[in-house]
Coordinates of C-alpha atoms in Angstrom, one line a residue:
X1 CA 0.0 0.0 0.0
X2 CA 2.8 2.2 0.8
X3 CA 3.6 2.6 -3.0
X4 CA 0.4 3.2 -3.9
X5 CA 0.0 7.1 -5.8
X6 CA -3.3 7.2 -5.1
X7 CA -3.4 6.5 -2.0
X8 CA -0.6 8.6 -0.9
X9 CA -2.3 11.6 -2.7
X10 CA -6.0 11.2 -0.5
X11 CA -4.3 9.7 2.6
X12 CA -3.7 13.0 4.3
X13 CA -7.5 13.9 3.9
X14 CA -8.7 10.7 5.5
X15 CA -8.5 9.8 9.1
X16 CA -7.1 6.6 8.9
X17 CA -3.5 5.9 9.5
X18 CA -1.3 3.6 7.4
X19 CA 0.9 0.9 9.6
X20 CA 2.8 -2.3 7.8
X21 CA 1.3 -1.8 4.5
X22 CA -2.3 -1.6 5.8
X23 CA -5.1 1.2 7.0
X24 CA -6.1 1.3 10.3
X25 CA -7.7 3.5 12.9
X26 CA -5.8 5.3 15.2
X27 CA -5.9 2.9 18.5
X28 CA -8.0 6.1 20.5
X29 CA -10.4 6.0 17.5
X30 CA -10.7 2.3 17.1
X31 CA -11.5 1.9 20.5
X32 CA -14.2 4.8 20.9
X33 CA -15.9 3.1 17.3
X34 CA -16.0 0.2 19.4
X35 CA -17.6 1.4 22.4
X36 CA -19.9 3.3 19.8
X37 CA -20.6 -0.1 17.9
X38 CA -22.0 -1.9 21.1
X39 CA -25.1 0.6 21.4
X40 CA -26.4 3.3 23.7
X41 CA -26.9 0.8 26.2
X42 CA -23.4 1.3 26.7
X43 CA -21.7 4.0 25.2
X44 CA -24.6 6.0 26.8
X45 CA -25.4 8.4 23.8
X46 CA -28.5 9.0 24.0
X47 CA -28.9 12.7 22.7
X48 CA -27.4 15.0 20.6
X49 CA -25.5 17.2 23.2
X50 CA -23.8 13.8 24.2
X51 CA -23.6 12.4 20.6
X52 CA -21.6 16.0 19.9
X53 CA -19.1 15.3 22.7
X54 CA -18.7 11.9 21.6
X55 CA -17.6 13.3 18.6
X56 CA -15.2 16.0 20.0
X57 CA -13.5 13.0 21.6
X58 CA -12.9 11.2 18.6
X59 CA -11.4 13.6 16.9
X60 CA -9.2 14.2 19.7
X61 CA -7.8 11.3 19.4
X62 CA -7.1 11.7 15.7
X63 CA -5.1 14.6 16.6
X64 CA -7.9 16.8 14.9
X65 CA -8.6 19.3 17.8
X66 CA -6.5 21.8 16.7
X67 CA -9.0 22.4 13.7
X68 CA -12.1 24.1 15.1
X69 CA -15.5 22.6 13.8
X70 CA -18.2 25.6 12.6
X71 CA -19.3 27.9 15.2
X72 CA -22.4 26.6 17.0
X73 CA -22.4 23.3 15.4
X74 CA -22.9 22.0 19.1
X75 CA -26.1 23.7 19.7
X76 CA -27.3 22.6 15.9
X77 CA -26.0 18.4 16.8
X78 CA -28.4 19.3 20.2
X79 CA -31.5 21.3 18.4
X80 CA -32.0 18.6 16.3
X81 CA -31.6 15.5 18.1
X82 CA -32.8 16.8 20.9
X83 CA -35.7 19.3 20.4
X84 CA -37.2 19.0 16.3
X85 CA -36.7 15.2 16.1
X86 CA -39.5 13.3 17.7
X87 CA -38.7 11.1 20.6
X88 CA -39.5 8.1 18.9
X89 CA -37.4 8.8 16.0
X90 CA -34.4 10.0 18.3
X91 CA -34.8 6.8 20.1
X92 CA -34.2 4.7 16.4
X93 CA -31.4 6.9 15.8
X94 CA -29.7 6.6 18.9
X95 CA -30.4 2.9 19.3
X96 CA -29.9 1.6 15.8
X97 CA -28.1 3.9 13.2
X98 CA -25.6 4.9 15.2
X99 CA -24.4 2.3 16.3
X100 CA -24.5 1.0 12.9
X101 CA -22.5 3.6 11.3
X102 CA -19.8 3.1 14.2
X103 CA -19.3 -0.3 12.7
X104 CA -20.0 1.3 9.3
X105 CA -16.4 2.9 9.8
X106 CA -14.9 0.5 11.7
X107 CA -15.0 -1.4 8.4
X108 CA -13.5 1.5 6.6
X109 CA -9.8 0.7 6.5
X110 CA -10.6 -3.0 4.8
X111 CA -13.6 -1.6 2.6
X112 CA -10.6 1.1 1.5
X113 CA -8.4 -1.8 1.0
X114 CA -10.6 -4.1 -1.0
X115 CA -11.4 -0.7 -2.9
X116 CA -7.9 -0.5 -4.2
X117 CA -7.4 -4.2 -5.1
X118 CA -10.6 -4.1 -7.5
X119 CA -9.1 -1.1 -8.9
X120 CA -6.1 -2.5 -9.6
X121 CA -7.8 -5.5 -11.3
X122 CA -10.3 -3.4 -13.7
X123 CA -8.1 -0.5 -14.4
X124 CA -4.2 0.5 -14.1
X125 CA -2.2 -0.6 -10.8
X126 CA -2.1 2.0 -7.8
X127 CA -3.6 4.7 -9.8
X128 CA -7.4 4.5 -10.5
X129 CA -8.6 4.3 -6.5
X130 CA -10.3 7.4 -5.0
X131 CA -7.1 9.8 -4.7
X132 CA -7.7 14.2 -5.4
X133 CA -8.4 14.2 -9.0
X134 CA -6.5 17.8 -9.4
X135 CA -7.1 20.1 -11.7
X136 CA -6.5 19.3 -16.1
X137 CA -6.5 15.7 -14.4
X138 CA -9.0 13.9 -16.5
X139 CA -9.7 10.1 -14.5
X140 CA -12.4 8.3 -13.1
X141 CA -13.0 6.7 -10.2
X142 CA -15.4 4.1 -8.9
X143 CA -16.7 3.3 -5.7
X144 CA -19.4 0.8 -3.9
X145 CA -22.2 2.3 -2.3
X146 CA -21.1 0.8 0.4
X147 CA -17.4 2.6 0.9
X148 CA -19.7 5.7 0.3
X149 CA -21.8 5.0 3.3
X150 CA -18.9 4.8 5.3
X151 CA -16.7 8.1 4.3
X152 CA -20.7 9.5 4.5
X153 CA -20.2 8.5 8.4
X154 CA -17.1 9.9 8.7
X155 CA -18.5 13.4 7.5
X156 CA -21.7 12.8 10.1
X157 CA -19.3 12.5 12.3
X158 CA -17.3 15.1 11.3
X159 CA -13.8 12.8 11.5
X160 CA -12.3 14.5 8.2
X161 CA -8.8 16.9 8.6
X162 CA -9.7 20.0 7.0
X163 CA -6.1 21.9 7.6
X164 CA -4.7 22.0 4.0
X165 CA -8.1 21.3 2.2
X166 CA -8.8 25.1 1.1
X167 CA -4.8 25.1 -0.1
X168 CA -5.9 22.0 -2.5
X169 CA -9.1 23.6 -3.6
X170 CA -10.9 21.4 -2.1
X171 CA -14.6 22.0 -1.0
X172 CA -16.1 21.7 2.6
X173 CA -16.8 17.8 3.8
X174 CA -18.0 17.5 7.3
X175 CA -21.3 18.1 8.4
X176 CA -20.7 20.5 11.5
X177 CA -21.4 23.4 8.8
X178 CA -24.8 21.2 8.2
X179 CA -25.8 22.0 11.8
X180 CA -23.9 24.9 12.7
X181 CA -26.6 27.2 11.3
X182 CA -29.4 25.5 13.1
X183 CA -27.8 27.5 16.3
X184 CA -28.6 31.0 14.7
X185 CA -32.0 30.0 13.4
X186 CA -34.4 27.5 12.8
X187 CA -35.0 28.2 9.1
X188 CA -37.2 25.9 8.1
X189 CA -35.2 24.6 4.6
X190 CA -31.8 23.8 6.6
X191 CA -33.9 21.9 8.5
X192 CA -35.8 20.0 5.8
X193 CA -31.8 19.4 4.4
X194 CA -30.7 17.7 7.7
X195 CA -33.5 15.6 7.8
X196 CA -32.7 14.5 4.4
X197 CA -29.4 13.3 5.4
X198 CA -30.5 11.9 8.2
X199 CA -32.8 9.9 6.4
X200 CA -30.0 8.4 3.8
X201 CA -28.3 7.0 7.1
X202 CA -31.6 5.0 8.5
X203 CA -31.8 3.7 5.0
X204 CA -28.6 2.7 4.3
X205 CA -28.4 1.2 7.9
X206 CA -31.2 -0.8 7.9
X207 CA -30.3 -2.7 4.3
X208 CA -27.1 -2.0 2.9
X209 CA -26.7 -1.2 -0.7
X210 CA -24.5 -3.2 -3.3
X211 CA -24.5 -1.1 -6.3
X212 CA -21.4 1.2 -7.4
X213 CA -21.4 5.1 -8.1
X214 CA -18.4 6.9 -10.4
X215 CA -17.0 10.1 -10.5
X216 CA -15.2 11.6 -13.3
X217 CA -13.4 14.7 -14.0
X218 CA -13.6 15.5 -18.1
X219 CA -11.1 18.3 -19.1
X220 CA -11.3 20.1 -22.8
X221 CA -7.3 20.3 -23.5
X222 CA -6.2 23.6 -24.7
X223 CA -4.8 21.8 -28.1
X224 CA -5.6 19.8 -30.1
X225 CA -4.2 17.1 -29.2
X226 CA -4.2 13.1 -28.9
X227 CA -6.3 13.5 -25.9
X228 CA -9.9 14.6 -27.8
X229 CA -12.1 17.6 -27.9
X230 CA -10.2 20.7 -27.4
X231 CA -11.3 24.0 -25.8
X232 CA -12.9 25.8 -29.0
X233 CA -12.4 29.5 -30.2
X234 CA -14.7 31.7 -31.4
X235 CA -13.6 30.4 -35.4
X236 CA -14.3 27.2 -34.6
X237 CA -18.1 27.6 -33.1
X238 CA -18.5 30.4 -36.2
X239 CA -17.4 27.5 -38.8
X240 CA -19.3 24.5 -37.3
X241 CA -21.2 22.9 -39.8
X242 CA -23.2 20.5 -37.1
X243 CA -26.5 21.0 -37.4
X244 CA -28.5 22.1 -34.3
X245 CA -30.5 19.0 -32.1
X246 CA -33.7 18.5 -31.2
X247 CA -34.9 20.9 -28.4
X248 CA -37.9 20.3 -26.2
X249 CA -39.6 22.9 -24.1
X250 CA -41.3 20.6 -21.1
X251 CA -43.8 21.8 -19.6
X252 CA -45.1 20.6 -15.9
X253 CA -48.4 19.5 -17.4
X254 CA -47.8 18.1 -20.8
X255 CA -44.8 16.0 -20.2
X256 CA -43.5 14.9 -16.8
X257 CA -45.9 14.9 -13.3
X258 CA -43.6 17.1 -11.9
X259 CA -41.7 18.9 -14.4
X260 CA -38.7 18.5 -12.4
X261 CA -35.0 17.5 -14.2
X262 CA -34.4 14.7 -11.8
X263 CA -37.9 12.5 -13.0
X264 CA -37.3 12.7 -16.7
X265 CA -38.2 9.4 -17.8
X266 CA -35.5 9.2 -20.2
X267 CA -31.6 8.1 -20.1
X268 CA -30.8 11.7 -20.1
X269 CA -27.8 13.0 -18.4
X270 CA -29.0 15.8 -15.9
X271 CA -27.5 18.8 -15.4
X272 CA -26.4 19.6 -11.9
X273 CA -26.6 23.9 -12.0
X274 CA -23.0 23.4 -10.1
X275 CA -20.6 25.9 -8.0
X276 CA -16.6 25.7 -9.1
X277 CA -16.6 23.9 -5.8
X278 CA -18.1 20.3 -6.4
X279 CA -21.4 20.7 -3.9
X280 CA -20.7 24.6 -3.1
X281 CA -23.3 25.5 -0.8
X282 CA -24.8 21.8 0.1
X283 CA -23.3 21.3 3.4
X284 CA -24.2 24.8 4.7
X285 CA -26.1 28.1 3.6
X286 CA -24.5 28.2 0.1
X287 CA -21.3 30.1 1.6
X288 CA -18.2 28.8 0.4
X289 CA -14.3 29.8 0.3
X290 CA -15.1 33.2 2.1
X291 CA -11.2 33.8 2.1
X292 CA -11.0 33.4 -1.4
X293 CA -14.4 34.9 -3.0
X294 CA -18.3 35.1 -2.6
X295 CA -19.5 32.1 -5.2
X296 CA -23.1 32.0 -6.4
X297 CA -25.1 30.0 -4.6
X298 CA -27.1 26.8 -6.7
X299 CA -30.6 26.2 -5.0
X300 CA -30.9 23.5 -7.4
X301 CA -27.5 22.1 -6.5
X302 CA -28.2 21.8 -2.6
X303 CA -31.3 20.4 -3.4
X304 CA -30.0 17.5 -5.7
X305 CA -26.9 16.6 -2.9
X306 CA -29.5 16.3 -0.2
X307 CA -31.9 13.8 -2.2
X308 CA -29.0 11.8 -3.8
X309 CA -26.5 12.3 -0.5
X310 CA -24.1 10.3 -2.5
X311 CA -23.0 13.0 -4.1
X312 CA -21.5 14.4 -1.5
X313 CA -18.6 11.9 -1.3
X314 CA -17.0 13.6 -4.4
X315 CA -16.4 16.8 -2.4
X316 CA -13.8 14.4 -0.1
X317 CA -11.8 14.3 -3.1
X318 CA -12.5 16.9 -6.4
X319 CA -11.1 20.3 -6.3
X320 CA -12.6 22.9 -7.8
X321 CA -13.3 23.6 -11.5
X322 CA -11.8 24.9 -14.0
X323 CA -13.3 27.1 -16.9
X324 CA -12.1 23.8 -19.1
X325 CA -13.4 21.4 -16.8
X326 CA -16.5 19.5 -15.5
X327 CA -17.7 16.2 -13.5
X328 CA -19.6 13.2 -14.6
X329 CA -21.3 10.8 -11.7
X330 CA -23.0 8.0 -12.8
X331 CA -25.1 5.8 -10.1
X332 CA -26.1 7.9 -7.4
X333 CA -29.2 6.5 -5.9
X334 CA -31.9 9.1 -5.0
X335 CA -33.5 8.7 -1.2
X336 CA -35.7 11.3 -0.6
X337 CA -38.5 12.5 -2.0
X338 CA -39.6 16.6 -1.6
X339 CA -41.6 19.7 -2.6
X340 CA -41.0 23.3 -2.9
X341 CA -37.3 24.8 -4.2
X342 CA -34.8 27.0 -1.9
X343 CA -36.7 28.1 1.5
X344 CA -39.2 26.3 0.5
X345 CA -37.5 23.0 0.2
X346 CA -39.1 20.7 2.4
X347 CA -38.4 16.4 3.0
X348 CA -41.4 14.4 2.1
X349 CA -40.3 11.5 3.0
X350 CA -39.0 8.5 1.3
X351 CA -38.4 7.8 -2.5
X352 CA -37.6 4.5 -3.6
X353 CA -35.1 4.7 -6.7
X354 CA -35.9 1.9 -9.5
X355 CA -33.8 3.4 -12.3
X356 CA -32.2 -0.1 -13.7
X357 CA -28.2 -1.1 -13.4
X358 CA -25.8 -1.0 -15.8
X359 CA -23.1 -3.1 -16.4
X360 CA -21.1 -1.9 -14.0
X361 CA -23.4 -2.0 -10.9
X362 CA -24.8 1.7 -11.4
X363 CA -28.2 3.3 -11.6
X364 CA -28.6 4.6 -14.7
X365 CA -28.5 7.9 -13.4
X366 CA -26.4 10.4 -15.1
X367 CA -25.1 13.5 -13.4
X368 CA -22.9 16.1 -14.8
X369 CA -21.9 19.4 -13.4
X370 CA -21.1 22.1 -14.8
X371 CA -20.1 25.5 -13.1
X372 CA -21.6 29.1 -14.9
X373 CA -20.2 32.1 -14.5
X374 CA -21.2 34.1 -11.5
X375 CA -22.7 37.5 -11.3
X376 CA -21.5 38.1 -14.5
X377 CA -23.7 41.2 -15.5
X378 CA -22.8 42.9 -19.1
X379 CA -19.4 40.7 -19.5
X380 CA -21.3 37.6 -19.9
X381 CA -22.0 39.7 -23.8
X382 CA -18.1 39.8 -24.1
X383 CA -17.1 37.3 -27.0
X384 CA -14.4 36.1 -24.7
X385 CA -17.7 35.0 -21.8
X386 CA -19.7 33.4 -24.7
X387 CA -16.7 31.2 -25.7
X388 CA -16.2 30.1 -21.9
X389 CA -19.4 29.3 -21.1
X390 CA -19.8 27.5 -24.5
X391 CA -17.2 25.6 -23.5
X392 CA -18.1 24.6 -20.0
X393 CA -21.3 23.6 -20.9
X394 CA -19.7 21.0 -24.4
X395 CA -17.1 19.7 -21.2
X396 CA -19.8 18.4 -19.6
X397 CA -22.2 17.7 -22.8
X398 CA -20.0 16.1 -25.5
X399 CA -20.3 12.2 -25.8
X400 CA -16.8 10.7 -26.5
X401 CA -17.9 7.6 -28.1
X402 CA -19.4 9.2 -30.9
X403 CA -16.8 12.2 -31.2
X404 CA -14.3 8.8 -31.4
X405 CA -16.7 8.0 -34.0
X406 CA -16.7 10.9 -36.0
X407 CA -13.0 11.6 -35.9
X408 CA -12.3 7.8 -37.2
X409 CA -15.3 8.0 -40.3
X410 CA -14.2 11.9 -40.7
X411 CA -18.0 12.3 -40.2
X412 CA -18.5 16.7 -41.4
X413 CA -21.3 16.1 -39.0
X414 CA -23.2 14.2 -36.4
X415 CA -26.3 11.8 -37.0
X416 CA -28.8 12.6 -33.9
X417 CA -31.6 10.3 -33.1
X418 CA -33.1 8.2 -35.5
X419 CA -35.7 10.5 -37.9
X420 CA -35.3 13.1 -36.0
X421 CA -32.3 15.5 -37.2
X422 CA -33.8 14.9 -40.9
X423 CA -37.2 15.7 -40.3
X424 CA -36.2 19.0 -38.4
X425 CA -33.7 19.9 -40.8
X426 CA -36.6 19.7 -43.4
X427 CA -38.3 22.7 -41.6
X428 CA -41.0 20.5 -40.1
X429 CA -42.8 22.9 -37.8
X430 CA -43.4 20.4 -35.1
X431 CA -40.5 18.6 -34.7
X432 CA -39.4 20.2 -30.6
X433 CA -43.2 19.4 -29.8
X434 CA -41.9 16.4 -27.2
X435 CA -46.2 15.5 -26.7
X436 CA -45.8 13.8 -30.0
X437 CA -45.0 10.2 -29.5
X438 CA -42.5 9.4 -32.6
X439 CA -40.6 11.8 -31.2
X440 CA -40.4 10.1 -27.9
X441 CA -40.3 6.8 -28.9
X442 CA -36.6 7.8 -31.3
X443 CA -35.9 9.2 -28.2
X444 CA -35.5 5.8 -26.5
X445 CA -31.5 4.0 -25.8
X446 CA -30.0 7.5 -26.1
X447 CA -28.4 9.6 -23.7
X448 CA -29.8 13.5 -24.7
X449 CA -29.3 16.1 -22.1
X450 CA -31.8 17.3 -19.5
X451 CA -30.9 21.1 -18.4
X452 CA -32.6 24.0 -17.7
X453 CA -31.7 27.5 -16.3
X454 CA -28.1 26.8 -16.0
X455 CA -25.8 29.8 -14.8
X456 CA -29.3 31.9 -14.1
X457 CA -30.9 32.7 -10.8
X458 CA -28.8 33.5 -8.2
X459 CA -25.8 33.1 -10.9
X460 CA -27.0 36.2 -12.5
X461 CA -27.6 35.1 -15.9
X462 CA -29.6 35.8 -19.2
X463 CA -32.1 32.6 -19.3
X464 CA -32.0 33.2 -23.1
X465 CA -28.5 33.3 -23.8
X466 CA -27.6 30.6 -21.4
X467 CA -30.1 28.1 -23.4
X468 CA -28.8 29.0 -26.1
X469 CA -25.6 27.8 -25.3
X470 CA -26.4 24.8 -24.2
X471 CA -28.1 23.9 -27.0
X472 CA -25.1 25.0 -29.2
X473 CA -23.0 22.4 -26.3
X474 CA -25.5 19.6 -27.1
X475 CA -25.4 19.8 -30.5
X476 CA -21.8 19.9 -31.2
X477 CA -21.1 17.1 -28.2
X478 CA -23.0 15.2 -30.4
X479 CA -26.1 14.7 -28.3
X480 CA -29.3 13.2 -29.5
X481 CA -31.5 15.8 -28.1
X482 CA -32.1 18.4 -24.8
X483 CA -34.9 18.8 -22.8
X484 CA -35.3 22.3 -21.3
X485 CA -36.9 22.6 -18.1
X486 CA -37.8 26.4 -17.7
X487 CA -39.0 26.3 -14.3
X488 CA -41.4 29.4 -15.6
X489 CA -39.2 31.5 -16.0
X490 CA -40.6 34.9 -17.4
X491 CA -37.6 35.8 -19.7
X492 CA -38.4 32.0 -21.3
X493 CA -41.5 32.9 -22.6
X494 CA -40.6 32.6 -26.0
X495 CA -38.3 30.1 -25.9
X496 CA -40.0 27.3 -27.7
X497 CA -41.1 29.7 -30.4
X498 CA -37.8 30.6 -31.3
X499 CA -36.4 27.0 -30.9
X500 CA -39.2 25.9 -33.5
X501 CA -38.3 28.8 -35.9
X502 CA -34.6 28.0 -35.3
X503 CA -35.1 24.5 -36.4
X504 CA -37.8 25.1 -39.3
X505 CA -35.1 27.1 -41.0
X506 CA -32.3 24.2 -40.4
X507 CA -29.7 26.2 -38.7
X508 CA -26.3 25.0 -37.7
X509 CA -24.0 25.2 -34.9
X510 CA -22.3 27.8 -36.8
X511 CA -26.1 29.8 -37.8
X512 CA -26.8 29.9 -34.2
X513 CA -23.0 30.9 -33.0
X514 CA -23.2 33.7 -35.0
X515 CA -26.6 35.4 -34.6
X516 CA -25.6 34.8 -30.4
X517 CA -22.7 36.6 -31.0
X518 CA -23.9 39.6 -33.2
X519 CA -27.0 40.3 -30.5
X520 CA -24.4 40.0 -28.0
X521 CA -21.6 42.3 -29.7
X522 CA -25.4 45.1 -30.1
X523 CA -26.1 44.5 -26.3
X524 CA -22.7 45.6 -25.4
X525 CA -22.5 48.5 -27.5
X526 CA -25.8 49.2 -26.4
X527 CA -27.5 49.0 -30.0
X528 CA -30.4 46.9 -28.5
X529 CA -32.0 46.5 -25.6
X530 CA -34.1 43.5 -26.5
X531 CA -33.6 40.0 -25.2
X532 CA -32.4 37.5 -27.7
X533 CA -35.5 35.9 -28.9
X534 CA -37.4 39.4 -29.5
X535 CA -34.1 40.7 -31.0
X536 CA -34.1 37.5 -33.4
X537 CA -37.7 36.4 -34.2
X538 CA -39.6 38.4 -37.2
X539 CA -42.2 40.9 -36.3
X540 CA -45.5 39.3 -36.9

C-alpha cells in the first residue's frame, strides 16, 4: 500500500493511518468506534448534546482538535436531536443507526483496501482508487455504495482533517457546517436538508446497498491534441457545420408529473446547475471559500446533494473547477423525495429509486456538473464569456464515443436520433413538440441532455443566452436531443417559439453561434436592448 500514488495523494485527507502496509484507525479512535458499535446501552449516547461530545473526543484522538469545527455546530447536533426530532425517531437513531455507522467505519480501513485491489484488477495498478483528481487531471473513479456510506459516516461525524483542504481547492466535507446554522435560526429549509441526510443513514443502515457510483473529471485540452475535444475559439463555433439538435420545451403538465430535471423518464444525463466547488453551498447556507471569494449560490445544486447524499462523497476528493473542466457521476441513488425549491424546500419522506443497473453496478443515473459564470452582468456579452461558457457547458455535454466515431469515419457532421435530425432539418414545424410520440419513442436508448436555467438565478444570468448555449454544447457534443426545463421563468416565454423557428429554418452550430454573437456584440454597445429571442424572431 505504501507505493500506492493514489493512495498517498488522499491519505492525508482521511483519518485513517497507514501501519505495515495496511489502514487502520488510530488505536484512541478504534476503541471509541467500538464502544460506539455496542449501542447506547453502553456507550450512553442518548442525545445530541452527548452524541456531539462523543464526537469531539474522537477527533481528539485523531489529533484533529486543533482544527475548530463551525461555530455553533454543538447547539445545531443538540437542536435537532434533541428538540425537532421526535422522541421516537431519536430513540431509532440513537439505538440503531448509530451504532450502525460506528461499525459502518470500523469497516472502513478494509472496505478502502478491498477498494484499491478491485481497482487494480479493472483499471491500471495504484492509480485508478479514490485519490484528489487535481485540476487538467482527467480520471475516473469508482466506488461501492457501500465505501460511500462509510466516508458518509465519517463526515456525520465530522472525523475529516480540513487543515490544508482550502490550499488544495478542495470544498467543505464534514457536516458540523450542516448543523452549525441550526444554532442561529431555525429556518425551516436547513432543516428540511438535515433531515434528508438523516434519512439516507436509517436507509442505508437498515439494508445495505450493493451497487457502485463513479465520478469523473472531463477536461477540454487547450490543443488539439491526442487526448480529444479541445477548448474551442470563437472560429471554430463560427465554422461549425453540425446542425442544431432536437430541443424540447417541457412543460409541468404536458410531459413529466412534476416537471422537475431529476424524474425525466428518459436516459438523459441531468444537469447539476454546479458551483466551481463540487457541492458549493450543500453542506451549509450556500457560503463557500469566504477567504477566497463570494460564489453564487445553486438552489438546485443543494437540493440535488441532499436527495442523492451520495453525491457528496466527491467533495472528499474533487477540487474545484476549471473554466475547461466539469464532473460526470454515474449511479447515485436518489432517497428522498420533496416539494418546494430554496426556502421552500421541504423532505417528504421516502423515494424509492428503480432506475435499472448498468453493467457496472450503477443506476442509470447520469449527473454532470457544470459551473456558470457568476454575477456576471454585461461581461457575460463579451465574446471572450460566450466562448467560456460555451465551453463549459460542451465539457460536460460532449459524448466521446461518438466524437471517437466521428474523428475515425471523418464524419462533417453528427447523425442525432433516429428521424429526428432529418425531419427537423426539413423545416417540419413540429418537430421540438416532445407531446408527440414518434418523437419520444426515437428518443429511446440514447443519452440526450436534461438542463434547464443553468448559470441563471442566483448566478445572475440571461435565461435566453444561457439556453442558447447549451443547446449549441449539445449539438456539437454530439447529443441526440435536450430537454429544457424552464422552471417558468418569465424571460423564457418565448423560448419554444424561437427554438421551433430555429429548427424550421435548419440552422447550424455555426447559424446559431453567430446570430448569439452579433445580438451579444449590439447588447454591449448598447445597439439593443431587446432580449435575444425578440431581438431575433420576425415581427408578426
Amino acid at each position: 500500500m505504501e507505493t500506492r500514488g493514489d493512495l498517498a495523494s488522499i491519505l492525508p485527507f482521511l483519518p485513517l493511518v497507514l501501519r505495515s502496509s495496511s489502514l487502520c484507525w488510530p488505536s484512541g479512535a478504534l476503541g471509541s468506534l467500538k464502544a460506539l458499535a455496542l449501542g447506547s446501552d453502553v456507550s450512553r449516547i442518548r442525545s445530541g448534546e452527548v452524541l456531539f461530545d462523543a464526537i469531539l473526543d474522537l477527533r481528539e484522538s485523531l489529533g484533529l482538535s486543533s482544527q475548530p469545527l463551525a461555530y455553533g455546530s454543538a447547539s445545531g447536533f443538540s437542536s435537532f436531536f434533541d428538540e425537532l426530532m421526535s422522541k421516537e425517531d431519536s430513540r431509532v437513531w440513537f439505538d440503531n443507526v448509530v451504532p450502525e455507522m460506528a461499525r459502518l467505519l470500523l469497516q472502513l480501513p478494509s472496505l478502502l483496501e478491498s477498494h484499491y485491489l478491485k481497482s487494480d484488477e479493472l483499471f491500471s495498478e495504484g492509480k485508478s482508487g479514490i485519490r484528489i483528481m487535481g485540476p487538467q487531471e482527467p480520471g475516473r473513479v469508482f466506488l461501492s455504495q457501500e465505501l460511500i456510506a462509510a466516508l458518509l459516516s465519517c463526515a456525520m461525524f465530522c472525523l475529516f482533517p480540513t487543515s490544508d483542504r482550502g490550499f488544495r481547492g478542495l470544498p467543505i466535507i464534514n457536516f458540523d457546517n450542516l448543523f452549525a446554522p441550526l444554532y442561529w435560526n431555525e429556518k425551516q429549509h436547513q432543516v428540511q436538508k438535515v433531515k434528508c441526510i438523516i434519512h439516507y443513514f436509517e436507509r442505508i443502515t437498515s439494508k445495505m446497498l450493493t451497487g457502485s457510483v463513479s465520478f469523473e473529471r472531463k477536461v477540454l485540452h487547450v490543443d488539439n491534441s491526442d487526448h480529444g475535444l479541445a477548448y474551442s475559439s470563437t472560429t471554430y463555433w463560427r465554422s461549425s457545420t453540425t446542425p442544431l439538435c432536437p430541443f424540447g420545451v417541457m412543460f409541468d403538465a404536458d410531459v413529466f408529473s412534476e416537471g422537475l430535471i431529476e424524474d425525466q423518464p428518459y436516459e438523459a444525463i441531468e444537469v447539476d446547475f454546479a458551483n466551481e466547488y463540487f457541492g458549493g453551498g450543500a453542506l451549509g447556507q450556500g457560503c463557500v471559500q469566504k477567504d477566497k471569494h463570494y460564489l453564487g449560490i445553486s438552489k438546485q445544486e443543494e437540493i440535488r446533494f441532499m436527495i442523492n447524499p451520495e453525491l457528496i462523497v466527491g467533495m472528499l476528493f474533487l477540487p474545484s473547477m476549471n473554466a475547461n473542466e466539469a464532473i460526470e457521476i454515474v449511479g447515485v441513488e436518489r432517497f428522498s423525495s420533496y416539494s418546494g425549491y430554496g426556502h421552500s424546500f421541504q423532505f417528504m419522506g421516502d423515494y424509492q429509486d428503480n432506475k435499472p443497473y448498468d453493467s457496472m453496478g450503477r443506476r442509470k443515473t447520469w449527473i454532470v456538473a457544470i459551473d456558470a459564470l457568476s454575477n456576471p452582468r454585461m461581461r457575460q456579452y463579451g465574446i471572450e464569456y460566450l466562448v467560456r461558457e460555451t465551453n463549459k457547458a460542451l465539457c460536460g455535454f460532449f459524448d466521446q464515443s461518438k466524437y471517437k466515431c466521428r474523428i475515425e469515419s471523418s464524419e462533417t457532421f453528427p447523425k442525432h436520433a433516429k428521424d429526428i435530425g432529418s425531419s427537423e432539418s426539413k423545416g417540419n414545424p413540429e418537430g421540438t413538440s416532445v407531446s408527440e410520440s414518434s418523437q419520444v419513442r426515437n428518443f429511446q436508448g440514447s443519452r440526450g441532455i436534461a438542463t434547464g436555467n443553468w448559470g441563471c438565478g442566483a448566478f445572475g444570468g440571461d435565461p435566453e443566452i444561457k439556453s442558447m448555449i447549451q443547446w449549441l454544447a449539445a449539438s456539437e457534443g454530439l447529443r441526440p436531443f435536450i430537454h429544457y426545463y424552464s422552471f417558468g421563468e418569465a424571460a423564457l416565454q418565448k423560448l419554444e417559439e424561437a427554438t421551433r423557428w430555429i429548427l424550421q429554418h435548419g440552422w447550424t452550430v455555426s447559424d446559431l453561434w453567430s446570430m448569439l454573437a452579433e445580438y451579444c456584440d449590439q447588447r454591449l454597445s448598447s445597439k439593443t436592448f431587446n432580449g435575444f429571442f425578440d431581438w431575433l424572431l420576425p415581427c408578426n
